[in-house]
PDB file of C-alpha atoms in Angstrom:
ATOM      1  CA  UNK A   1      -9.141  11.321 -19.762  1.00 67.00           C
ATOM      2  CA  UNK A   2      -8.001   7.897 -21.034  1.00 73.00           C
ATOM      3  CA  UNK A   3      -4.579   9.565 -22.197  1.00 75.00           C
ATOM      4  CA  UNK A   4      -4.196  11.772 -19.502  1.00 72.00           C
ATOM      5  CA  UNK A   5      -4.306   9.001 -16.906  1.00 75.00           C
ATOM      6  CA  UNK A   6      -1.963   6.896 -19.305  1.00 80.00           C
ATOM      7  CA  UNK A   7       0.225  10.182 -19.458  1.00 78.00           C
ATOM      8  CA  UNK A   8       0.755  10.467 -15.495  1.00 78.00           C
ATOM      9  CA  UNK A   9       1.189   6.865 -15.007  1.00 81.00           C
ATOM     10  CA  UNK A  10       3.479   6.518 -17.020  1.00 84.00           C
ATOM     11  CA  UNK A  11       5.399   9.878 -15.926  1.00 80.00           C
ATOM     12  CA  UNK A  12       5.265   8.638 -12.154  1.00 77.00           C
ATOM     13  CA  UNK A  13       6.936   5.278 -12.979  1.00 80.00           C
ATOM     14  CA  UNK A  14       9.592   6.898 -15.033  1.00 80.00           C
ATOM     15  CA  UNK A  15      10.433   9.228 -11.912  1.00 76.00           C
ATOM     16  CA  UNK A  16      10.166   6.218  -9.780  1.00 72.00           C
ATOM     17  CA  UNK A  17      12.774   3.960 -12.030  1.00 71.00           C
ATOM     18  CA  UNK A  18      15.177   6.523 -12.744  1.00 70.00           C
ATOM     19  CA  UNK A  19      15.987   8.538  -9.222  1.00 64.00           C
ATOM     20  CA  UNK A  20      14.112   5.123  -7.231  1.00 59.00           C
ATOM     21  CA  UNK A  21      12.889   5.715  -3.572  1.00 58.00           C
ATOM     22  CA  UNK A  22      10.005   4.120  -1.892  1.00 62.00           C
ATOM     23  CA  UNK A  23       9.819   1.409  -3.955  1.00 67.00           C
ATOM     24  CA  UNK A  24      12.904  -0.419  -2.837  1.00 77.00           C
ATOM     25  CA  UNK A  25      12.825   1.577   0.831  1.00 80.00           C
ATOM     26  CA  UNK A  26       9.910  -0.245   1.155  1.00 80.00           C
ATOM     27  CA  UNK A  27      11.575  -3.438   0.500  1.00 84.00           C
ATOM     28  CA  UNK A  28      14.087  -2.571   2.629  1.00 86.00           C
ATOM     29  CA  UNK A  29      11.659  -2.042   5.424  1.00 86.00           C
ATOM     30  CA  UNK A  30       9.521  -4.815   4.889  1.00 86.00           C
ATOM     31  CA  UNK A  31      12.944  -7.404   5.066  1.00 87.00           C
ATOM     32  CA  UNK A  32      13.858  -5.162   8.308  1.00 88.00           C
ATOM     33  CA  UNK A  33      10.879  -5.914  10.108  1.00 88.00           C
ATOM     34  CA  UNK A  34      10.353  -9.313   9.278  1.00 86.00           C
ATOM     35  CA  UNK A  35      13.762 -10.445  10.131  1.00 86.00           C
ATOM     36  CA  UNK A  36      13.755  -8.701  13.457  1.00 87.00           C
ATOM     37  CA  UNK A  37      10.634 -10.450  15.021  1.00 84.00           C
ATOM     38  CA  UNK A  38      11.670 -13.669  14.262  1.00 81.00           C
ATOM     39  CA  UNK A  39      15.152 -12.844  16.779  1.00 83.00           C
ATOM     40  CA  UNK A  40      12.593 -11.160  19.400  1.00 82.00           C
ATOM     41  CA  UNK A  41      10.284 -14.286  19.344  1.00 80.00           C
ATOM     42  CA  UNK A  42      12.960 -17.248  19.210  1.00 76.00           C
ATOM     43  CA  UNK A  43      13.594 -20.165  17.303  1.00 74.00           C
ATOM     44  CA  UNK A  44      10.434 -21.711  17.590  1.00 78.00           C
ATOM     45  CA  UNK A  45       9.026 -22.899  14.408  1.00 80.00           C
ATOM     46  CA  UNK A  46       6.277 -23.663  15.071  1.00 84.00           C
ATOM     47  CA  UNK A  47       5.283 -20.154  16.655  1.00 83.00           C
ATOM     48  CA  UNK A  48       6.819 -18.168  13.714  1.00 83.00           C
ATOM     49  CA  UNK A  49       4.654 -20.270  11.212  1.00 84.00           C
ATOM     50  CA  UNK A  50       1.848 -19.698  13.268  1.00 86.00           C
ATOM     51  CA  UNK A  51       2.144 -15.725  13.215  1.00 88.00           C
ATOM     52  CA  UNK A  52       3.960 -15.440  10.270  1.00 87.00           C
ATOM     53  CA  UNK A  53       0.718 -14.351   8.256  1.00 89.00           C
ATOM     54  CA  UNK A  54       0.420 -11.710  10.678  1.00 91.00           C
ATOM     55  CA  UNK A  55       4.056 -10.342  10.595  1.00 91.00           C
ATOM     56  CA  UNK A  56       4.078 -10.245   6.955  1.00 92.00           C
ATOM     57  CA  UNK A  57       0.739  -8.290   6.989  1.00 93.00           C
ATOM     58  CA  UNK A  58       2.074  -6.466   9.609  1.00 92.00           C
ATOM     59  CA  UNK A  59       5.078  -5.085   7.679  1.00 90.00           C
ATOM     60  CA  UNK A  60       3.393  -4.449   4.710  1.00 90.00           C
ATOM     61  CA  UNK A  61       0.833  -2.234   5.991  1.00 92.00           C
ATOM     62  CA  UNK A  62       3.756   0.029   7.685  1.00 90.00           C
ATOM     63  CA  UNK A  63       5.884  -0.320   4.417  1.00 88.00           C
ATOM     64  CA  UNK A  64       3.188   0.511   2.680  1.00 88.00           C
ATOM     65  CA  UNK A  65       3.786   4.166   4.482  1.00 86.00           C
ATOM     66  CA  UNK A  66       6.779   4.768   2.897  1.00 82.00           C
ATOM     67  CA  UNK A  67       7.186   7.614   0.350  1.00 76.00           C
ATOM     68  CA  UNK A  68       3.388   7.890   0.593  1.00 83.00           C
ATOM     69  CA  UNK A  69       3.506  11.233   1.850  1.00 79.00           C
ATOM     70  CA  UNK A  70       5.861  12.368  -1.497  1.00 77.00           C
ATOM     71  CA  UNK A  71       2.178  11.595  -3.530  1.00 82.00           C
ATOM     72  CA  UNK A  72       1.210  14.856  -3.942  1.00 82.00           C
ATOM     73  CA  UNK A  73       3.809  16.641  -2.265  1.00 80.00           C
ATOM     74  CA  UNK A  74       6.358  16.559  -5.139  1.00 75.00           C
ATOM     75  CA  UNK A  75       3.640  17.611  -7.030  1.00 75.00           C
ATOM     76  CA  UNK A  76       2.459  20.437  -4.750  1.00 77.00           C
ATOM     77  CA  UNK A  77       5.784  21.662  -4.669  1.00 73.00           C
ATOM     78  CA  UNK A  78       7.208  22.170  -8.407  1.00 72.00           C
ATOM     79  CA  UNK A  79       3.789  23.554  -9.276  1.00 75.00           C
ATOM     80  CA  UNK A  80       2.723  20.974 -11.528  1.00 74.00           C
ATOM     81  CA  UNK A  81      -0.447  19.997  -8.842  1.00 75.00           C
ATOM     82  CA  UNK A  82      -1.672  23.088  -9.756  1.00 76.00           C
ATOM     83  CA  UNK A  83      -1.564  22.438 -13.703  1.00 77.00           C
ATOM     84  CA  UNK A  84      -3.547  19.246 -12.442  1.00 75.00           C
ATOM     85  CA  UNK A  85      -6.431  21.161 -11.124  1.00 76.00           C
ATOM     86  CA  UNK A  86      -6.787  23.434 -13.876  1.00 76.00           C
ATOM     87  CA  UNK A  87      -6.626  20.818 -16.501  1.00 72.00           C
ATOM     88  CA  UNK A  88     -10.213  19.690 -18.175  1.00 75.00           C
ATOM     89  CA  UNK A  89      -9.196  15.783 -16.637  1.00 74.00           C
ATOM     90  CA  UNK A  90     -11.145  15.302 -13.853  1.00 82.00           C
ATOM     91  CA  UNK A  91      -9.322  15.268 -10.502  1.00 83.00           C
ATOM     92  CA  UNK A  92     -10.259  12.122  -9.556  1.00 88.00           C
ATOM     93  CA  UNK A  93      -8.310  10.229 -13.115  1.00 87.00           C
ATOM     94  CA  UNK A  94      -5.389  12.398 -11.496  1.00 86.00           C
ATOM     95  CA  UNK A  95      -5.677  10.364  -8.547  1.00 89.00           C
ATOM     96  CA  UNK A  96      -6.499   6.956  -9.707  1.00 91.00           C
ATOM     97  CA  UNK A  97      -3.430   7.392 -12.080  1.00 89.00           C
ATOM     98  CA  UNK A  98      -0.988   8.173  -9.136  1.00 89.00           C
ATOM     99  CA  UNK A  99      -2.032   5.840  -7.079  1.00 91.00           C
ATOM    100  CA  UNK A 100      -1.904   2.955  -9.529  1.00 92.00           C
ATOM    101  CA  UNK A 101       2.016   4.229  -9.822  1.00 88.00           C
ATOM    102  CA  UNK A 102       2.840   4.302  -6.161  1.00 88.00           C
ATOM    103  CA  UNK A 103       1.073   0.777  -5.705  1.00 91.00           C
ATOM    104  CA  UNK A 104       3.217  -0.851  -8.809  1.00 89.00           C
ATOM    105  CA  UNK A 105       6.127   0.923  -7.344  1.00 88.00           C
ATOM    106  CA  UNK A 106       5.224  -0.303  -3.768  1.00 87.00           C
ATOM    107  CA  UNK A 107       2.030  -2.725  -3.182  1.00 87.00           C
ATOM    108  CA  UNK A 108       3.353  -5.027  -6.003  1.00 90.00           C
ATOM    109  CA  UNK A 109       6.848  -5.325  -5.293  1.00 88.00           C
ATOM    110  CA  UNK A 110       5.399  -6.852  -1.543  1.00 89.00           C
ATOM    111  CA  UNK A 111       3.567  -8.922  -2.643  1.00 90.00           C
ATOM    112  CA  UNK A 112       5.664 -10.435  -4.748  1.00 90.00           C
ATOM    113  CA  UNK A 113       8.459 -10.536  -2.208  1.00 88.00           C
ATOM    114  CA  UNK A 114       6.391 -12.044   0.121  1.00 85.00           C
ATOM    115  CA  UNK A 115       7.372 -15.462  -0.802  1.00 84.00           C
ATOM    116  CA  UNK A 116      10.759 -14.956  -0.165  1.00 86.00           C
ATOM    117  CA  UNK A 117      10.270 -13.132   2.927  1.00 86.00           C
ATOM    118  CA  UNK A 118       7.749 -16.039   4.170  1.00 86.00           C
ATOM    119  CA  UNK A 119      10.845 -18.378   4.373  1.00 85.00           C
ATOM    120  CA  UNK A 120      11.952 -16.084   7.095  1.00 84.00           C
ATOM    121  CA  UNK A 121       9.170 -17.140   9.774  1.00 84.00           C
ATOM    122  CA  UNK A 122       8.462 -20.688   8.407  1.00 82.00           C
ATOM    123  CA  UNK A 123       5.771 -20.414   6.482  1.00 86.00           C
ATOM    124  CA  UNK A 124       4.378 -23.298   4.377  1.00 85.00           C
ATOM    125  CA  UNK A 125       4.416 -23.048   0.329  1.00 86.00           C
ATOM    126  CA  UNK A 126      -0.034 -23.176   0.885  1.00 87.00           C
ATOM    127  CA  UNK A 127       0.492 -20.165   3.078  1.00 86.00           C
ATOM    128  CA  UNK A 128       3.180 -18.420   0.519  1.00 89.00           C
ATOM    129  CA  UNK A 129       0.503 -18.885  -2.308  1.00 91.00           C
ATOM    130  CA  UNK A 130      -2.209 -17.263   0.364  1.00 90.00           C
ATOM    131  CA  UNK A 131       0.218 -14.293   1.563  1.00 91.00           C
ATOM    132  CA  UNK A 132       0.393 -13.472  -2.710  1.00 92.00           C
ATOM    133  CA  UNK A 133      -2.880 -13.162  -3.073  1.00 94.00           C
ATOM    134  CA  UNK A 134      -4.374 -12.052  -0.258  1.00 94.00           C
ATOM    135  CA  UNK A 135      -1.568  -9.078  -0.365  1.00 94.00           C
ATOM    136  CA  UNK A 136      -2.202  -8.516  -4.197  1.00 94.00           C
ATOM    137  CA  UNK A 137      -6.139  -7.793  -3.251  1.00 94.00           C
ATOM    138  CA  UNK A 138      -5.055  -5.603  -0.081  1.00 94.00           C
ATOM    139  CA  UNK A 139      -2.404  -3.818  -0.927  1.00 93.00           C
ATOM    140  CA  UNK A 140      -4.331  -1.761  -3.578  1.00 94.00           C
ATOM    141  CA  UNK A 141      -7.012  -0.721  -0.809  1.00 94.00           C
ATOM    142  CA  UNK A 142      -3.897   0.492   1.773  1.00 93.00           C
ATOM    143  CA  UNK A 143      -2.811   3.015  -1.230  1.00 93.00           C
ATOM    144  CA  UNK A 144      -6.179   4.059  -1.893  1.00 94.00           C
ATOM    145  CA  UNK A 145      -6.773   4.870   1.626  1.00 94.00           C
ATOM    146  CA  UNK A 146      -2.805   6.411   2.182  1.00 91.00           C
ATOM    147  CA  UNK A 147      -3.949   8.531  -1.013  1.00 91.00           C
ATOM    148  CA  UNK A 148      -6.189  10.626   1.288  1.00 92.00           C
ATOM    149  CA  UNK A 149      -3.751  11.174   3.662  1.00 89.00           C
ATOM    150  CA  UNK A 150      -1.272  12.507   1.370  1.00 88.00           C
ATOM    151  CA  UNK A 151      -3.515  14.757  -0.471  1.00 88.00           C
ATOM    152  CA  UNK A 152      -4.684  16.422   3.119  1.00 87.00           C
ATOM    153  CA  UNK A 153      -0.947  16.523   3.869  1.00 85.00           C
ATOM    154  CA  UNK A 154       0.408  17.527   0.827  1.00 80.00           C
ATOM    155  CA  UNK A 155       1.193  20.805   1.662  1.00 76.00           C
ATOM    156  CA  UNK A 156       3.059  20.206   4.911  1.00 76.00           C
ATOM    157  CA  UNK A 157       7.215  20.283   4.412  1.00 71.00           C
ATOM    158  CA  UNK A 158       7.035  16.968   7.394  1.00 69.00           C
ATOM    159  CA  UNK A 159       3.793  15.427   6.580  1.00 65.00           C
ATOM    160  CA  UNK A 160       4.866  11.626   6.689  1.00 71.00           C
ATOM    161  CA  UNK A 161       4.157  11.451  10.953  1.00 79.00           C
ATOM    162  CA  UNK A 162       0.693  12.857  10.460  1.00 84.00           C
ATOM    163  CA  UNK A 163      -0.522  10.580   7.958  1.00 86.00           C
ATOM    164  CA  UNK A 164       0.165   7.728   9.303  1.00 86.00           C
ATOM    165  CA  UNK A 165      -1.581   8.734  12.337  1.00 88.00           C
ATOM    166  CA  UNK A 166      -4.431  10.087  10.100  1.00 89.00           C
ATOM    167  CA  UNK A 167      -4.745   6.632   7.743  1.00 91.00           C
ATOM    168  CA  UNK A 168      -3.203   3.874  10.016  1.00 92.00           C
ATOM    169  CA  UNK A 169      -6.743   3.257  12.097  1.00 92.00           C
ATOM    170  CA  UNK A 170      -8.186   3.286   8.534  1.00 94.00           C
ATOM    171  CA  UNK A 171      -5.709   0.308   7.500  1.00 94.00           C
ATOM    172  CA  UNK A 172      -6.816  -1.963  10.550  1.00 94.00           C
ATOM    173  CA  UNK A 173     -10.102  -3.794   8.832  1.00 94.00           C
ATOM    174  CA  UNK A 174      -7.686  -4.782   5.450  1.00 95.00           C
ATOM    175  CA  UNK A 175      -5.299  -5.865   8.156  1.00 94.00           C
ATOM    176  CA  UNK A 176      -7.461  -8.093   9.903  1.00 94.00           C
ATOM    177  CA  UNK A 177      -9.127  -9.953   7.332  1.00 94.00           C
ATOM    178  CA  UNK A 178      -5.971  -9.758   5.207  1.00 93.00           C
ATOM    179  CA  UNK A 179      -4.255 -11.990   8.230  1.00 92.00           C
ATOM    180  CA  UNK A 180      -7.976 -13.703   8.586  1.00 92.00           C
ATOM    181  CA  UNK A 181      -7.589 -14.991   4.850  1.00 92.00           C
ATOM    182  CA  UNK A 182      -4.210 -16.265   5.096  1.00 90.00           C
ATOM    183  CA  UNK A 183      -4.499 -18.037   7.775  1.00 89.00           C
ATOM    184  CA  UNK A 184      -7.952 -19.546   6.585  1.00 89.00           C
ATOM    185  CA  UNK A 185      -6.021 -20.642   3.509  1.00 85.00           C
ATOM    186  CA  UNK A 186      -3.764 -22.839   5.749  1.00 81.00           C
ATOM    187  CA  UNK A 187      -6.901 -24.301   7.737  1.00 77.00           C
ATOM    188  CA  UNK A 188      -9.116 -22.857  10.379  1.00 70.00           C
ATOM    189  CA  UNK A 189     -12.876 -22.935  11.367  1.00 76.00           C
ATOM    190  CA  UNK A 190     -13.738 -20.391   8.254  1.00 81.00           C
ATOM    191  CA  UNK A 191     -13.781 -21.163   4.898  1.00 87.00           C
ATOM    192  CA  UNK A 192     -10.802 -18.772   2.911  1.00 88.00           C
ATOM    193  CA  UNK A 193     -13.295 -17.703   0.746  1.00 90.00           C
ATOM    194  CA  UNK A 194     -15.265 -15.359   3.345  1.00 91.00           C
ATOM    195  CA  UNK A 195     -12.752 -13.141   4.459  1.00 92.00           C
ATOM    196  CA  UNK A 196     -11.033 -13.105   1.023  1.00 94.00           C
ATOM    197  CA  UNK A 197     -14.293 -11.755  -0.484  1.00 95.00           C
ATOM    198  CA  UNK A 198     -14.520  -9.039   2.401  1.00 95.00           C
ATOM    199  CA  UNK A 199     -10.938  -7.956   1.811  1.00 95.00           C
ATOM    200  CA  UNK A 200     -11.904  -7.835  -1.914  1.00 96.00           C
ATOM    201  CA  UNK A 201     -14.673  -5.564  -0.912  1.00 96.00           C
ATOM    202  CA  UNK A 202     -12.413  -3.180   1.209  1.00 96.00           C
ATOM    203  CA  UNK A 203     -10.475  -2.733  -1.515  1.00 95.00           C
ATOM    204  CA  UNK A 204     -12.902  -1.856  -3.792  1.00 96.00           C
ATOM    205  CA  UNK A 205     -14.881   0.264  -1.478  1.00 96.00           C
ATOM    206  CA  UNK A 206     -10.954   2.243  -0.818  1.00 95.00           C
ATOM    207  CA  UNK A 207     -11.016   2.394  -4.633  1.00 95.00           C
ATOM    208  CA  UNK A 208     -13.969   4.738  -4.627  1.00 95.00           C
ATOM    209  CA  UNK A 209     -13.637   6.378  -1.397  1.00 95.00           C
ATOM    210  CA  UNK A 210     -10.169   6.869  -1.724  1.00 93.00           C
ATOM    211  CA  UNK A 211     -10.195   8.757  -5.136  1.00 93.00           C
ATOM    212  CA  UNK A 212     -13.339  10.815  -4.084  1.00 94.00           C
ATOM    213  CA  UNK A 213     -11.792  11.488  -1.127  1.00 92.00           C
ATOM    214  CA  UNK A 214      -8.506  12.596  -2.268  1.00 90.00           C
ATOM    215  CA  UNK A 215      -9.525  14.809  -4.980  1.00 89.00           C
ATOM    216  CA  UNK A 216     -11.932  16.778  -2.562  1.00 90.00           C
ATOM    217  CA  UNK A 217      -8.374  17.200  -0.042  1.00 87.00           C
ATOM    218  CA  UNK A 218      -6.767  18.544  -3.382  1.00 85.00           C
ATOM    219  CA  UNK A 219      -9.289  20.535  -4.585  1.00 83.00           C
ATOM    220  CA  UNK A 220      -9.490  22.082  -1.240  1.00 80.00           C
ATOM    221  CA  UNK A 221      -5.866  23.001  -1.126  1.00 61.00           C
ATOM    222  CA  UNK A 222      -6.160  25.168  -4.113  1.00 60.00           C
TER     223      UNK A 222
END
């Protein structure tokens, strides 16, 4: 199972290097949306820096979108998804394998760029340090939960509108506490540590919902 997994993830992020995609669309995105609010709100600082943990979530949750319904689809549609199902690797290492791809491809990439993009709506090096992590715990549990989306839509030729209305309502409760641990990292009435913890949780609770979840769409669509 070990190799398998190895195998796919590896396959996935040599697809995703050489023809590229959502990775750097999602970039794109991301540096499109947090360099328009900043002209819709004004030039006031002191707002920007205020919300900026919340644009930057914001954007990454809807960046996070991108390419997400191509999971399975690719898959679905040169036949190999149904090599996956009859192989003796469970479906669920399938799963857990692609979606570790997508989320170096996409989820990392973010959060790493978040820095950068933080400079765009004022935000302090504390709350740079707090977008990084708190995006590096979340970001995982937005895949995870995207994953079941695009396994239930991975037969559909336009997909990509439906699952985000399917998984975006899913999304909100890593959203909120993601923006509640920033901004309790930069000072507040609650201690960074309690909705940090929570968002750790929601992301490991995606983890296992997620792959259960998105094997039992696949398995279905056989």
């Amino acid at each position: 199972m070990i190799r398998t997994a190895w195998a796919l993830l590896s396959r996935d992020l040599k697809l995703a290097a050489r023809i590229g995609g959502s990775g750097m669309m999602g970039l794109i995105f991301f540096l499109a949306i947090v360099t328009l609010i900043p002209f819709a709100l004004g030039p006031d600082l002191n707002l920007l820096s205020r919300i900026g943990p919340a644009i930057l979530w914001i954007a990454a949750v809807l960046s996070t979108l991108i390419g997400l319904d191509r999971l399975f689809q690719a898959d679905e549609e040169d036949g190999s998804l149904d090599v996956l199902r009859s192989a003796p690797a469970p479906l669920e290492v399938v799963v857990i394998a692609k979606v570790l791809a997508h989320w170096l491809t996409t989820g990392l990439p973010l959060a790493l760029a978040a820095p950068f993009f933080g400079l765009l709506v004022a935000l302090s090096p504390d709350a740079m340090l707090a977008m990084i992590v708190t995006l590096l715990v979340g970001t995982p549990a937005l895949t995870f939960i995207g994953a079941i989306g695009a396994a239930l839509t991975a037969s559909l030729r336009r997909g990509g509108l439906i699952l985000a209305i399917l998984v975006l309502p899913f999304m909100i409760p890593t959203l909120i506490f993601g923006v509640s641990a920033a901004n309790a990292a930069v000072g507040g009435t609650v201690p960074f540590a309690t909705p940090f913890l929570i968002l750790v949780a929601l992301s490991l609770i995606a983890a296992v919902v997620g792959t259960v979840g998105a094997a039992a769409a696949l398995r279905s669509g056989e």
